[in-house]
PDB file of C-alpha atoms in Angstrom:
ATOM      1  CA  UNK A   1     186.513 130.713  49.048  1.00 55.00           C
ATOM      2  CA  UNK A   2     188.537 128.701  51.618  1.00 61.00           C
ATOM      3  CA  UNK A   3     188.180 124.941  51.469  1.00 67.00           C
ATOM      4  CA  UNK A   4     186.774 123.077  54.423  1.00 75.00           C
ATOM      5  CA  UNK A   5     189.001 120.834  56.528  1.00 76.00           C
ATOM      6  CA  UNK A   6     187.253 117.675  55.325  1.00 76.00           C
ATOM      7  CA  UNK A   7     187.829 118.599  51.654  1.00 75.00           C
ATOM      8  CA  UNK A   8     191.526 119.340  52.240  1.00 76.00           C
ATOM      9  CA  UNK A   9     192.069 116.175  54.273  1.00 78.00           C
ATOM     10  CA  UNK A  10     190.328 114.120  51.577  1.00 76.00           C
ATOM     11  CA  UNK A  11     192.693 115.479  48.912  1.00 77.00           C
ATOM     12  CA  UNK A  12     195.783 115.043  51.096  1.00 78.00           C
ATOM     13  CA  UNK A  13     194.892 111.526  52.199  1.00 80.00           C
ATOM     14  CA  UNK A  14     194.182 110.274  48.676  1.00 79.00           C
ATOM     15  CA  UNK A  15     197.317 111.982  47.383  1.00 79.00           C
ATOM     16  CA  UNK A  16     199.483 110.487  50.147  1.00 81.00           C
ATOM     17  CA  UNK A  17     198.009 107.053  49.478  1.00 79.00           C
ATOM     18  CA  UNK A  18     198.887 107.406  45.809  1.00 80.00           C
ATOM     19  CA  UNK A  19     202.403 108.611  46.622  1.00 82.00           C
ATOM     20  CA  UNK A  20     203.001 105.777  49.056  1.00 82.00           C
ATOM     21  CA  UNK A  21     201.437 102.889  47.200  1.00 87.00           C
ATOM     22  CA  UNK A  22     201.983 103.696  43.543  1.00 87.00           C
ATOM     23  CA  UNK A  23     205.784 103.164  43.736  1.00 87.00           C
ATOM     24  CA  UNK A  24     205.250  99.927  45.653  1.00 90.00           C
ATOM     25  CA  UNK A  25     202.826  98.633  42.999  1.00 91.00           C
ATOM     26  CA  UNK A  26     205.170  99.725  40.215  1.00 92.00           C
ATOM     27  CA  UNK A  27     208.110  98.010  41.940  1.00 93.00           C
ATOM     28  CA  UNK A  28     206.108  94.797  42.335  1.00 93.00           C
ATOM     29  CA  UNK A  29     205.088  94.875  38.672  1.00 93.00           C
ATOM     30  CA  UNK A  30     208.679  95.584  37.659  1.00 92.00           C
ATOM     31  CA  UNK A  31     209.950  92.691  39.798  1.00 90.00           C
ATOM     32  CA  UNK A  32     207.351  90.329  38.331  1.00 90.00           C
ATOM     33  CA  UNK A  33     208.330  91.348  34.822  1.00 88.00           C
ATOM     34  CA  UNK A  34     212.023  90.938  35.656  1.00 83.00           C
ATOM     35  CA  UNK A  35     211.440  87.472  37.106  1.00 83.00           C
ATOM     36  CA  UNK A  36     209.349  86.502  34.089  1.00 81.00           C
ATOM     37  CA  UNK A  37     211.938  87.720  31.593  1.00 78.00           C
ATOM     38  CA  UNK A  38     214.902  86.367  33.583  1.00 75.00           C
ATOM     39  CA  UNK A  39     214.472  82.993  31.908  1.00 77.00           C
ATOM     40  CA  UNK A  40     214.336  82.545  28.170  1.00 83.00           C
ATOM     41  CA  UNK A  41     211.312  81.089  26.396  1.00 82.00           C
ATOM     42  CA  UNK A  42     213.095  77.738  26.108  1.00 86.00           C
ATOM     43  CA  UNK A  43     213.907  77.683  29.816  1.00 88.00           C
ATOM     44  CA  UNK A  44     210.329  78.550  30.741  1.00 88.00           C
ATOM     45  CA  UNK A  45     209.015  75.707  28.581  1.00 90.00           C
ATOM     46  CA  UNK A  46     211.571  73.346  30.132  1.00 92.00           C
ATOM     47  CA  UNK A  47     210.425  74.331  33.631  1.00 92.00           C
ATOM     48  CA  UNK A  48     206.784  73.821  32.650  1.00 94.00           C
ATOM     49  CA  UNK A  49     207.663  70.385  31.319  1.00 95.00           C
ATOM     50  CA  UNK A  50     209.407  69.480  34.582  1.00 95.00           C
ATOM     51  CA  UNK A  51     206.294  70.520  36.512  1.00 96.00           C
ATOM     52  CA  UNK A  52     204.124  68.319  34.276  1.00 96.00           C
ATOM     53  CA  UNK A  53     206.519  65.373  34.766  1.00 96.00           C
ATOM     54  CA  UNK A  54     206.411  65.792  38.550  1.00 96.00           C
ATOM     55  CA  UNK A  55     202.618  66.017  38.459  1.00 97.00           C
ATOM     56  CA  UNK A  56     202.448  62.716  36.517  1.00 97.00           C
ATOM     57  CA  UNK A  57     204.778  61.021  39.021  1.00 95.00           C
ATOM     58  CA  UNK A  58     202.871  62.429  42.011  1.00 95.00           C
ATOM     59  CA  UNK A  59     199.561  61.273  40.562  1.00 96.00           C
ATOM     60  CA  UNK A  60     200.889  57.726  40.120  1.00 95.00           C
ATOM     61  CA  UNK A  61     202.350  57.693  43.625  1.00 94.00           C
ATOM     62  CA  UNK A  62     199.097  59.006  45.093  1.00 96.00           C
ATOM     63  CA  UNK A  63     197.112  56.321  43.321  1.00 96.00           C
ATOM     64  CA  UNK A  64     199.405  53.562  44.630  1.00 96.00           C
ATOM     65  CA  UNK A  65     199.223  54.964  48.165  1.00 96.00           C
ATOM     66  CA  UNK A  66     195.416  55.004  48.025  1.00 96.00           C
ATOM     67  CA  UNK A  67     195.383  51.400  46.767  1.00 97.00           C
ATOM     68  CA  UNK A  68     197.632  50.283  49.621  1.00 97.00           C
ATOM     69  CA  UNK A  69     195.536  52.139  52.171  1.00 96.00           C
ATOM     70  CA  UNK A  70     192.370  50.482  50.867  1.00 96.00           C
ATOM     71  CA  UNK A  71     193.956  47.023  51.238  1.00 97.00           C
ATOM     72  CA  UNK A  72     195.252  47.826  54.725  1.00 96.00           C
ATOM     73  CA  UNK A  73     191.860  49.198  55.781  1.00 96.00           C
ATOM     74  CA  UNK A  74     190.123  46.056  54.557  1.00 96.00           C
ATOM     75  CA  UNK A  75     192.555  43.967  56.615  1.00 96.00           C
ATOM     76  CA  UNK A  76     192.276  46.021  59.787  1.00 97.00           C
ATOM     77  CA  UNK A  77     188.460  46.047  59.512  1.00 97.00           C
ATOM     78  CA  UNK A  78     188.529  42.258  59.788  1.00 96.00           C
ATOM     79  CA  UNK A  79     190.587  42.544  62.969  1.00 96.00           C
ATOM     80  CA  UNK A  80     188.300  45.283  64.274  1.00 97.00           C
ATOM     81  CA  UNK A  81     185.325  42.987  63.754  1.00 96.00           C
ATOM     82  CA  UNK A  82     187.015  40.316  65.900  1.00 96.00           C
ATOM     83  CA  UNK A  83     187.939  42.826  68.604  1.00 95.00           C
ATOM     84  CA  UNK A  84     184.367  44.186  68.656  1.00 95.00           C
ATOM     85  CA  UNK A  85     183.111  40.634  69.305  1.00 94.00           C
ATOM     86  CA  UNK A  86     185.627  40.267  72.137  1.00 93.00           C
ATOM     87  CA  UNK A  87     184.518  43.600  73.542  1.00 93.00           C
ATOM     88  CA  UNK A  88     180.918  42.464  73.507  1.00 93.00           C
ATOM     89  CA  UNK A  89     181.862  39.283  75.332  1.00 90.00           C
ATOM     90  CA  UNK A  90     183.735  41.244  77.986  1.00 90.00           C
ATOM     91  CA  UNK A  91     181.143  44.011  78.288  1.00 88.00           C
ATOM     92  CA  UNK A  92     180.147  42.941  81.807  1.00 89.00           C
ATOM     93  CA  UNK A  93     183.741  42.840  83.007  1.00 88.00           C
ATOM     94  CA  UNK A  94     184.471  46.403  81.914  1.00 89.00           C
ATOM     95  CA  UNK A  95     183.284  49.710  83.299  1.00 91.00           C
ATOM     96  CA  UNK A  96     181.006  51.692  80.941  1.00 92.00           C
ATOM     97  CA  UNK A  97     183.810  54.213  80.527  1.00 92.00           C
ATOM     98  CA  UNK A  98     186.327  51.514  79.580  1.00 92.00           C
ATOM     99  CA  UNK A  99     183.833  49.990  77.161  1.00 93.00           C
ATOM    100  CA  UNK A 100     183.131  53.317  75.497  1.00 94.00           C
ATOM    101  CA  UNK A 101     186.826  54.110  75.351  1.00 94.00           C
ATOM    102  CA  UNK A 102     187.670  50.739  73.848  1.00 94.00           C
ATOM    103  CA  UNK A 103     184.992  51.014  71.158  1.00 94.00           C
ATOM    104  CA  UNK A 104     186.098  54.505  70.154  1.00 95.00           C
ATOM    105  CA  UNK A 105     189.707  53.256  70.141  1.00 95.00           C
ATOM    106  CA  UNK A 106     188.710  50.498  67.704  1.00 96.00           C
ATOM    107  CA  UNK A 107     187.098  53.030  65.355  1.00 95.00           C
ATOM    108  CA  UNK A 108     190.116  55.300  65.548  1.00 95.00           C
ATOM    109  CA  UNK A 109     192.511  52.408  64.923  1.00 95.00           C
ATOM    110  CA  UNK A 110     190.607  51.526  61.732  1.00 95.00           C
ATOM    111  CA  UNK A 111     190.700  55.130  60.526  1.00 94.00           C
ATOM    112  CA  UNK A 112     194.404  55.598  61.222  1.00 94.00           C
ATOM    113  CA  UNK A 113     195.356  51.987  60.288  1.00 94.00           C
ATOM    114  CA  UNK A 114     196.915  51.501  63.740  1.00 94.00           C
ATOM    115  CA  UNK A 115     197.184  47.738  63.394  1.00 95.00           C
ATOM    116  CA  UNK A 116     199.808  47.080  66.066  1.00 93.00           C
ATOM    117  CA  UNK A 117     197.846  48.619  68.935  1.00 94.00           C
ATOM    118  CA  UNK A 118     194.567  47.055  67.842  1.00 95.00           C
ATOM    119  CA  UNK A 119     196.322  43.701  67.704  1.00 95.00           C
ATOM    120  CA  UNK A 120     197.661  44.337  71.219  1.00 93.00           C
ATOM    121  CA  UNK A 121     194.111  45.029  72.438  1.00 94.00           C
ATOM    122  CA  UNK A 122     192.943  41.826  70.789  1.00 95.00           C
ATOM    123  CA  UNK A 123     195.767  39.845  72.430  1.00 93.00           C
ATOM    124  CA  UNK A 124     194.890  41.452  75.768  1.00 91.00           C
ATOM    125  CA  UNK A 125     191.247  40.393  75.516  1.00 91.00           C
ATOM    126  CA  UNK A 126     192.292  36.905  74.459  1.00 90.00           C
ATOM    127  CA  UNK A 127     194.922  36.394  77.164  1.00 86.00           C
ATOM    128  CA  UNK A 128     193.144  37.680  80.254  1.00 78.00           C
ATOM    129  CA  UNK A 129     190.525  35.919  82.311  1.00 76.00           C
ATOM    130  CA  UNK A 130     187.212  37.699  82.972  1.00 74.00           C
ATOM    131  CA  UNK A 131     188.297  39.318  86.236  1.00 77.00           C
ATOM    132  CA  UNK A 132     191.628  40.448  84.872  1.00 83.00           C
ATOM    133  CA  UNK A 133     190.303  42.196  81.794  1.00 86.00           C
ATOM    134  CA  UNK A 134     189.344  45.472  83.437  1.00 88.00           C
ATOM    135  CA  UNK A 135     192.758  46.217  85.009  1.00 90.00           C
ATOM    136  CA  UNK A 136     194.489  45.020  81.828  1.00 90.00           C
ATOM    137  CA  UNK A 137     192.395  47.400  79.699  1.00 90.00           C
ATOM    138  CA  UNK A 138     193.110  50.205  82.165  1.00 89.00           C
ATOM    139  CA  UNK A 139     196.847  49.518  81.906  1.00 90.00           C
ATOM    140  CA  UNK A 140     196.584  49.348  78.110  1.00 90.00           C
ATOM    141  CA  UNK A 141     195.004  52.794  77.889  1.00 88.00           C
ATOM    142  CA  UNK A 142     197.511  54.134  80.406  1.00 86.00           C
ATOM    143  CA  UNK A 143     200.298  53.039  78.076  1.00 78.00           C
ATOM    144  CA  UNK A 144     198.642  54.141  74.873  1.00 70.00           C
ATOM    145  CA  UNK A 145     197.709  57.611  76.155  1.00 63.00           C
TER     146      UNK A 145
ATOM    147  CA  UNK B   1     204.544 136.139  22.318  1.00 62.00           C
ATOM    148  CA  UNK B   2     202.880 134.398  25.247  1.00 72.00           C
ATOM    149  CA  UNK B   3     204.503 131.717  27.366  1.00 70.00           C
ATOM    150  CA  UNK B   4     202.319 128.792  26.154  1.00 75.00           C
ATOM    151  CA  UNK B   5     203.134 129.659  22.529  1.00 82.00           C
ATOM    152  CA  UNK B   6     206.837 129.663  23.379  1.00 84.00           C
ATOM    153  CA  UNK B   7     206.548 126.275  25.027  1.00 86.00           C
ATOM    154  CA  UNK B   8     204.613 124.922  22.025  1.00 88.00           C
ATOM    155  CA  UNK B   9     207.260 126.097  19.602  1.00 91.00           C
ATOM    156  CA  UNK B  10     210.024 124.710  21.748  1.00 92.00           C
ATOM    157  CA  UNK B  11     208.334 121.307  21.876  1.00 93.00           C
ATOM    158  CA  UNK B  12     207.686 121.185  18.095  1.00 94.00           C
ATOM    159  CA  UNK B  13     211.327 122.191  17.425  1.00 95.00           C
ATOM    160  CA  UNK B  14     212.523 119.486  19.765  1.00 95.00           C
ATOM    161  CA  UNK B  15     210.362 116.846  18.044  1.00 95.00           C
ATOM    162  CA  UNK B  16     211.584 117.902  14.607  1.00 95.00           C
ATOM    163  CA  UNK B  17     215.213 117.747  15.735  1.00 95.00           C
ATOM    164  CA  UNK B  18     214.765 114.265  17.204  1.00 95.00           C
ATOM    165  CA  UNK B  19     213.010 113.101  14.021  1.00 95.00           C
ATOM    166  CA  UNK B  20     215.695 114.425  11.674  1.00 94.00           C
ATOM    167  CA  UNK B  21     218.483 113.050  13.894  1.00 94.00           C
ATOM    168  CA  UNK B  22     216.796 109.661  13.895  1.00 94.00           C
ATOM    169  CA  UNK B  23     216.353 109.700  10.110  1.00 94.00           C
ATOM    170  CA  UNK B  24     220.023 110.649   9.623  1.00 94.00           C
ATOM    171  CA  UNK B  25     221.136 107.893  11.975  1.00 93.00           C
ATOM    172  CA  UNK B  26     218.975 105.297  10.205  1.00 92.00           C
ATOM    173  CA  UNK B  27     220.343 106.399   6.818  1.00 92.00           C
ATOM    174  CA  UNK B  28     223.914 106.113   8.060  1.00 93.00           C
ATOM    175  CA  UNK B  29     223.392 102.636   9.593  1.00 93.00           C
ATOM    176  CA  UNK B  30     220.992 101.241   6.968  1.00 93.00           C
ATOM    177  CA  UNK B  31     223.207  98.282   6.085  1.00 93.00           C
ATOM    178  CA  UNK B  32     223.688  97.350   9.763  1.00 93.00           C
ATOM    179  CA  UNK B  33     219.961  97.655  10.428  1.00 93.00           C
ATOM    180  CA  UNK B  34     219.153  95.432   7.466  1.00 94.00           C
ATOM    181  CA  UNK B  35     221.633  92.841   8.650  1.00 95.00           C
ATOM    182  CA  UNK B  36     220.193  92.939  12.191  1.00 94.00           C
ATOM    183  CA  UNK B  37     216.677  92.533  10.807  1.00 94.00           C
ATOM    184  CA  UNK B  38     217.746  89.481   8.806  1.00 95.00           C
ATOM    185  CA  UNK B  39     219.507  88.015  11.835  1.00 95.00           C
ATOM    186  CA  UNK B  40     216.376  88.571  13.924  1.00 94.00           C
ATOM    187  CA  UNK B  41     214.187  86.794  11.369  1.00 95.00           C
ATOM    188  CA  UNK B  42     216.689  83.902  11.247  1.00 95.00           C
ATOM    189  CA  UNK B  43     216.884  83.690  15.052  1.00 92.00           C
ATOM    190  CA  UNK B  44     213.089  83.671  15.308  1.00 92.00           C
ATOM    191  CA  UNK B  45     212.866  80.870  12.753  1.00 93.00           C
ATOM    192  CA  UNK B  46     215.539  78.908  14.607  1.00 92.00           C
ATOM    193  CA  UNK B  47     213.765  79.449  17.942  1.00 90.00           C
ATOM    194  CA  UNK B  48     210.473  78.321  16.444  1.00 92.00           C
ATOM    195  CA  UNK B  49     212.109  75.160  15.110  1.00 93.00           C
ATOM    196  CA  UNK B  50     213.806  74.442  18.438  1.00 91.00           C
ATOM    197  CA  UNK B  51     210.512  74.936  20.270  1.00 91.00           C
ATOM    198  CA  UNK B  52     208.732  72.590  17.882  1.00 94.00           C
ATOM    199  CA  UNK B  53     211.393  69.906  18.393  1.00 94.00           C
ATOM    200  CA  UNK B  54     211.202  70.457  22.129  1.00 93.00           C
ATOM    201  CA  UNK B  55     207.418  70.073  22.085  1.00 94.00           C
ATOM    202  CA  UNK B  56     207.729  66.740  20.243  1.00 96.00           C
ATOM    203  CA  UNK B  57     210.369  65.525  22.704  1.00 95.00           C
ATOM    204  CA  UNK B  58     208.348  66.655  25.722  1.00 95.00           C
ATOM    205  CA  UNK B  59     205.172  65.018  24.409  1.00 96.00           C
ATOM    206  CA  UNK B  60     207.080  61.737  23.985  1.00 97.00           C
ATOM    207  CA  UNK B  61     208.618  62.033  27.456  1.00 96.00           C
ATOM    208  CA  UNK B  62     205.217  62.697  29.042  1.00 96.00           C
ATOM    209  CA  UNK B  63     203.721  59.721  27.235  1.00 97.00           C
ATOM    210  CA  UNK B  64     206.606  57.519  28.405  1.00 97.00           C
ATOM    211  CA  UNK B  65     206.249  58.800  31.981  1.00 96.00           C
ATOM    212  CA  UNK B  66     202.501  58.071  31.961  1.00 97.00           C
ATOM    213  CA  UNK B  67     203.072  54.559  30.621  1.00 97.00           C
ATOM    214  CA  UNK B  68     205.787  53.956  33.208  1.00 96.00           C
ATOM    215  CA  UNK B  69     203.487  55.113  36.009  1.00 96.00           C
ATOM    216  CA  UNK B  70     200.697  52.870  34.717  1.00 97.00           C
ATOM    217  CA  UNK B  71     203.113  49.931  34.565  1.00 97.00           C
ATOM    218  CA  UNK B  72     204.312  50.600  38.122  1.00 95.00           C
ATOM    219  CA  UNK B  73     200.741  50.892  39.396  1.00 96.00           C
ATOM    220  CA  UNK B  74     199.853  47.630  37.695  1.00 97.00           C
ATOM    221  CA  UNK B  75     202.848  45.883  39.309  1.00 95.00           C
ATOM    222  CA  UNK B  76     201.929  47.364  42.646  1.00 96.00           C
ATOM    223  CA  UNK B  77     198.352  46.148  42.386  1.00 96.00           C
ATOM    224  CA  UNK B  78     199.675  42.669  41.524  1.00 96.00           C
ATOM    225  CA  UNK B  79     201.767  42.726  44.699  1.00 95.00           C
ATOM    226  CA  UNK B  80     198.745  43.840  46.712  1.00 96.00           C
ATOM    227  CA  UNK B  81     196.676  41.057  45.194  1.00 96.00           C
ATOM    228  CA  UNK B  82     199.409  38.539  46.059  1.00 94.00           C
ATOM    229  CA  UNK B  83     199.313  39.677  49.703  1.00 95.00           C
ATOM    230  CA  UNK B  84     195.535  39.213  49.835  1.00 95.00           C
ATOM    231  CA  UNK B  85     195.887  35.844  48.131  1.00 94.00           C
ATOM    232  CA  UNK B  86     198.572  34.802  50.610  1.00 93.00           C
ATOM    233  CA  UNK B  87     196.255  35.615  53.531  1.00 94.00           C
ATOM    234  CA  UNK B  88     193.408  33.629  51.991  1.00 93.00           C
ATOM    235  CA  UNK B  89     195.728  30.642  51.376  1.00 91.00           C
ATOM    236  CA  UNK B  90     196.987  30.725  54.953  1.00 91.00           C
ATOM    237  CA  UNK B  91     193.483  30.769  56.362  1.00 91.00           C
ATOM    238  CA  UNK B  92     192.535  27.962  54.034  1.00 90.00           C
ATOM    239  CA  UNK B  93     195.521  25.657  54.583  1.00 88.00           C
ATOM    240  CA  UNK B  94     196.180  26.301  58.274  1.00 88.00           C
ATOM    241  CA  UNK B  95     192.721  25.388  59.481  1.00 84.00           C
ATOM    242  CA  UNK B  96     193.528  25.816  63.177  1.00 86.00           C
ATOM    243  CA  UNK B  97     195.484  29.058  62.799  1.00 89.00           C
ATOM    244  CA  UNK B  98     193.852  32.003  64.584  1.00 91.00           C
ATOM    245  CA  UNK B  99     192.665  34.588  62.064  1.00 94.00           C
ATOM    246  CA  UNK B 100     194.428  37.538  63.788  1.00 94.00           C
ATOM    247  CA  UNK B 101     197.794  35.904  63.045  1.00 94.00           C
ATOM    248  CA  UNK B 102     196.978  35.813  59.337  1.00 94.00           C
ATOM    249  CA  UNK B 103     195.844  39.434  59.569  1.00 96.00           C
ATOM    250  CA  UNK B 104     199.104  40.363  61.312  1.00 95.00           C
ATOM    251  CA  UNK B 105     201.174  38.645  58.590  1.00 95.00           C
ATOM    252  CA  UNK B 106     199.153  40.501  55.965  1.00 96.00           C
ATOM    253  CA  UNK B 107     199.749  43.789  57.755  1.00 96.00           C
ATOM    254  CA  UNK B 108     203.498  43.183  58.007  1.00 94.00           C
ATOM    255  CA  UNK B 109     203.684  42.308  54.317  1.00 95.00           C
ATOM    256  CA  UNK B 110     201.703  45.440  53.372  1.00 96.00           C
ATOM    257  CA  UNK B 111     203.957  47.624  55.523  1.00 95.00           C
ATOM    258  CA  UNK B 112     207.068  46.112  53.927  1.00 94.00           C
ATOM    259  CA  UNK B 113     205.583  46.682  50.483  1.00 95.00           C
ATOM    260  CA  UNK B 114     204.863  50.309  51.361  1.00 94.00           C
ATOM    261  CA  UNK B 115     208.451  50.817  52.507  1.00 93.00           C
ATOM    262  CA  UNK B 116     209.791  48.985  49.467  1.00 93.00           C
ATOM    263  CA  UNK B 117     207.919  51.283  47.092  1.00 92.00           C
ATOM    264  CA  UNK B 118     207.459  54.594  48.810  1.00 91.00           C
ATOM    265  CA  UNK B 119     210.512  55.092  50.994  1.00 90.00           C
ATOM    266  CA  UNK B 120     212.330  58.229  49.800  1.00 90.00           C
ATOM    267  CA  UNK B 121     215.740  56.716  50.644  1.00 93.00           C
ATOM    268  CA  UNK B 122     216.901  54.505  47.738  1.00 93.00           C
ATOM    269  CA  UNK B 123     219.068  52.258  49.936  1.00 94.00           C
ATOM    270  CA  UNK B 124     216.253  51.704  52.451  1.00 93.00           C
ATOM    271  CA  UNK B 125     213.929  50.971  49.569  1.00 92.00           C
ATOM    272  CA  UNK B 126     216.258  48.319  48.216  1.00 94.00           C
ATOM    273  CA  UNK B 127     216.650  46.726  51.664  1.00 94.00           C
ATOM    274  CA  UNK B 128     212.895  46.593  52.120  1.00 93.00           C
ATOM    275  CA  UNK B 129     212.400  45.149  48.642  1.00 93.00           C
ATOM    276  CA  UNK B 130     214.780  42.334  49.538  1.00 94.00           C
ATOM    277  CA  UNK B 131     213.013  41.823  52.840  1.00 93.00           C
ATOM    278  CA  UNK B 132     209.588  41.806  51.210  1.00 93.00           C
ATOM    279  CA  UNK B 133     210.764  39.195  48.685  1.00 93.00           C
ATOM    280  CA  UNK B 134     212.223  37.112  51.539  1.00 93.00           C
ATOM    281  CA  UNK B 135     208.934  37.304  53.452  1.00 93.00           C
ATOM    282  CA  UNK B 136     206.910  36.199  50.443  1.00 93.00           C
ATOM    283  CA  UNK B 137     209.384  33.357  49.793  1.00 93.00           C
ATOM    284  CA  UNK B 138     209.168  32.261  53.441  1.00 93.00           C
ATOM    285  CA  UNK B 139     205.373  32.198  53.208  1.00 92.00           C
ATOM    286  CA  UNK B 140     205.542  30.154  50.004  1.00 90.00           C
ATOM    287  CA  UNK B 141     208.038  27.802  51.675  1.00 90.00           C
ATOM    288  CA  UNK B 142     205.728  27.347  54.671  1.00 89.00           C
ATOM    289  CA  UNK B 143     202.761  26.667  52.408  1.00 86.00           C
ATOM    290  CA  UNK B 144     204.677  24.221  50.218  1.00 86.00           C
ATOM    291  CA  UNK B 145     205.992  22.349  53.264  1.00 84.00           C
ATOM    292  CA  UNK B 146     202.453  21.657  54.437  1.00 79.00           C
ATOM    293  CA  UNK B 147     201.764  17.965  54.478  1.00 64.00           C
ATOM    294  CA  UNK B 148     205.279  17.164  53.332  1.00 69.00           C
ATOM    295  CA  UNK B 149     207.075  16.929  56.726  1.00 61.00           C
ATOM    296  CA  UNK B 150     204.990  14.583  58.772  1.00 56.00           C
ATOM    297  CA  UNK B 151     201.463  15.883  58.636  1.00 62.00           C
ATOM    298  CA  UNK B 152     199.840  19.313  58.765  1.00 66.00           C
ATOM    299  CA  UNK B 153     201.202  22.077  60.966  1.00 74.00           C
ATOM    300  CA  UNK B 154     199.143  24.391  63.113  1.00 80.00           C
ATOM    301  CA  UNK B 155     201.024  27.571  62.248  1.00 86.00           C
ATOM    302  CA  UNK B 156     203.338  28.935  59.535  1.00 89.00           C
ATOM    303  CA  UNK B 157     206.303  28.802  61.889  1.00 88.00           C
ATOM    304  CA  UNK B 158     208.977  30.132  59.539  1.00 90.00           C
ATOM    305  CA  UNK B 159     206.850  33.141  58.600  1.00 91.00           C
ATOM    306  CA  UNK B 160     206.081  33.916  62.232  1.00 91.00           C
ATOM    307  CA  UNK B 161     209.783  33.610  63.118  1.00 92.00           C
ATOM    308  CA  UNK B 162     210.623  35.925  60.210  1.00 91.00           C
ATOM    309  CA  UNK B 163     208.155  38.575  61.417  1.00 89.00           C
ATOM    310  CA  UNK B 164     209.214  38.234  65.057  1.00 85.00           C
ATOM    311  CA  UNK B 165     212.812  38.687  63.966  1.00 79.00           C
ATOM    312  CA  UNK B 166     211.764  41.923  62.253  1.00 62.00           C
ATOM    313  CA  UNK B 167     209.815  43.143  65.246  1.00 53.00           C
ATOM    314  CA  UNK B 168     212.693  42.436  67.622  1.00 48.00           C
TER     315      UNK B 168
END
């Protein structure tokens, strides 16, 4: 009894898949085994030890970086508090857009510890008279874009 | 005789031949095989010993590395505390000094400390360490000069000059 087309195609497709992929899988397994056995047991242990040593060093470095960031954040938050007060004082002299932009800039500066630019904004608020604040803030955001 | 029977006989003959050849070969090289076996046992024992020694050495090295990291972190936290302390002292002793200036000095000191500890370039790191030490000494000098040279000062002038010099 002749086989139907679907039966034949099913056999051929699965067979061709096996023929195509089986050697690739075997090659990959062979390569993995070769790479594993390329180094002796002593060398593998040495490499593992080096990885552990690096992990210890990285952990220590990470901890110190987090400590520094916490200290810097605490410091910049104090400045941000001062700048927020200045912003409140100058609220009438700024457009709503400038005010909103300045307050979001303050938040961003705290998050990214952008002390220099926040300090510049503080100096700008402190140095300019009421009427001059708006153009100065505009120029500041033009430069910091 | 049918074809499958022929194949079966051929296979059994082949297996018997291989077996007898192998037995003959083993008999002929018995002394060599024994020696190789002994050498293998010795090598395994030696490897085991070397691995044990290595494990002890690695455990000690890891312990040392952990202690060293803890020591470094402790030193680092002391430096961070000294920066905070310096800011508090400045705000306390320079009554008329604007707070943002103290915050700026703190920020500069923290940045220098970061560079002095975390810069990947060893030479840069050394330079920044020297600069950080100089900054802290300048601050101490400013604080110790307070009240000595003709009354209190409004600002820590030497420290500000030091930072401005860096920024320029």
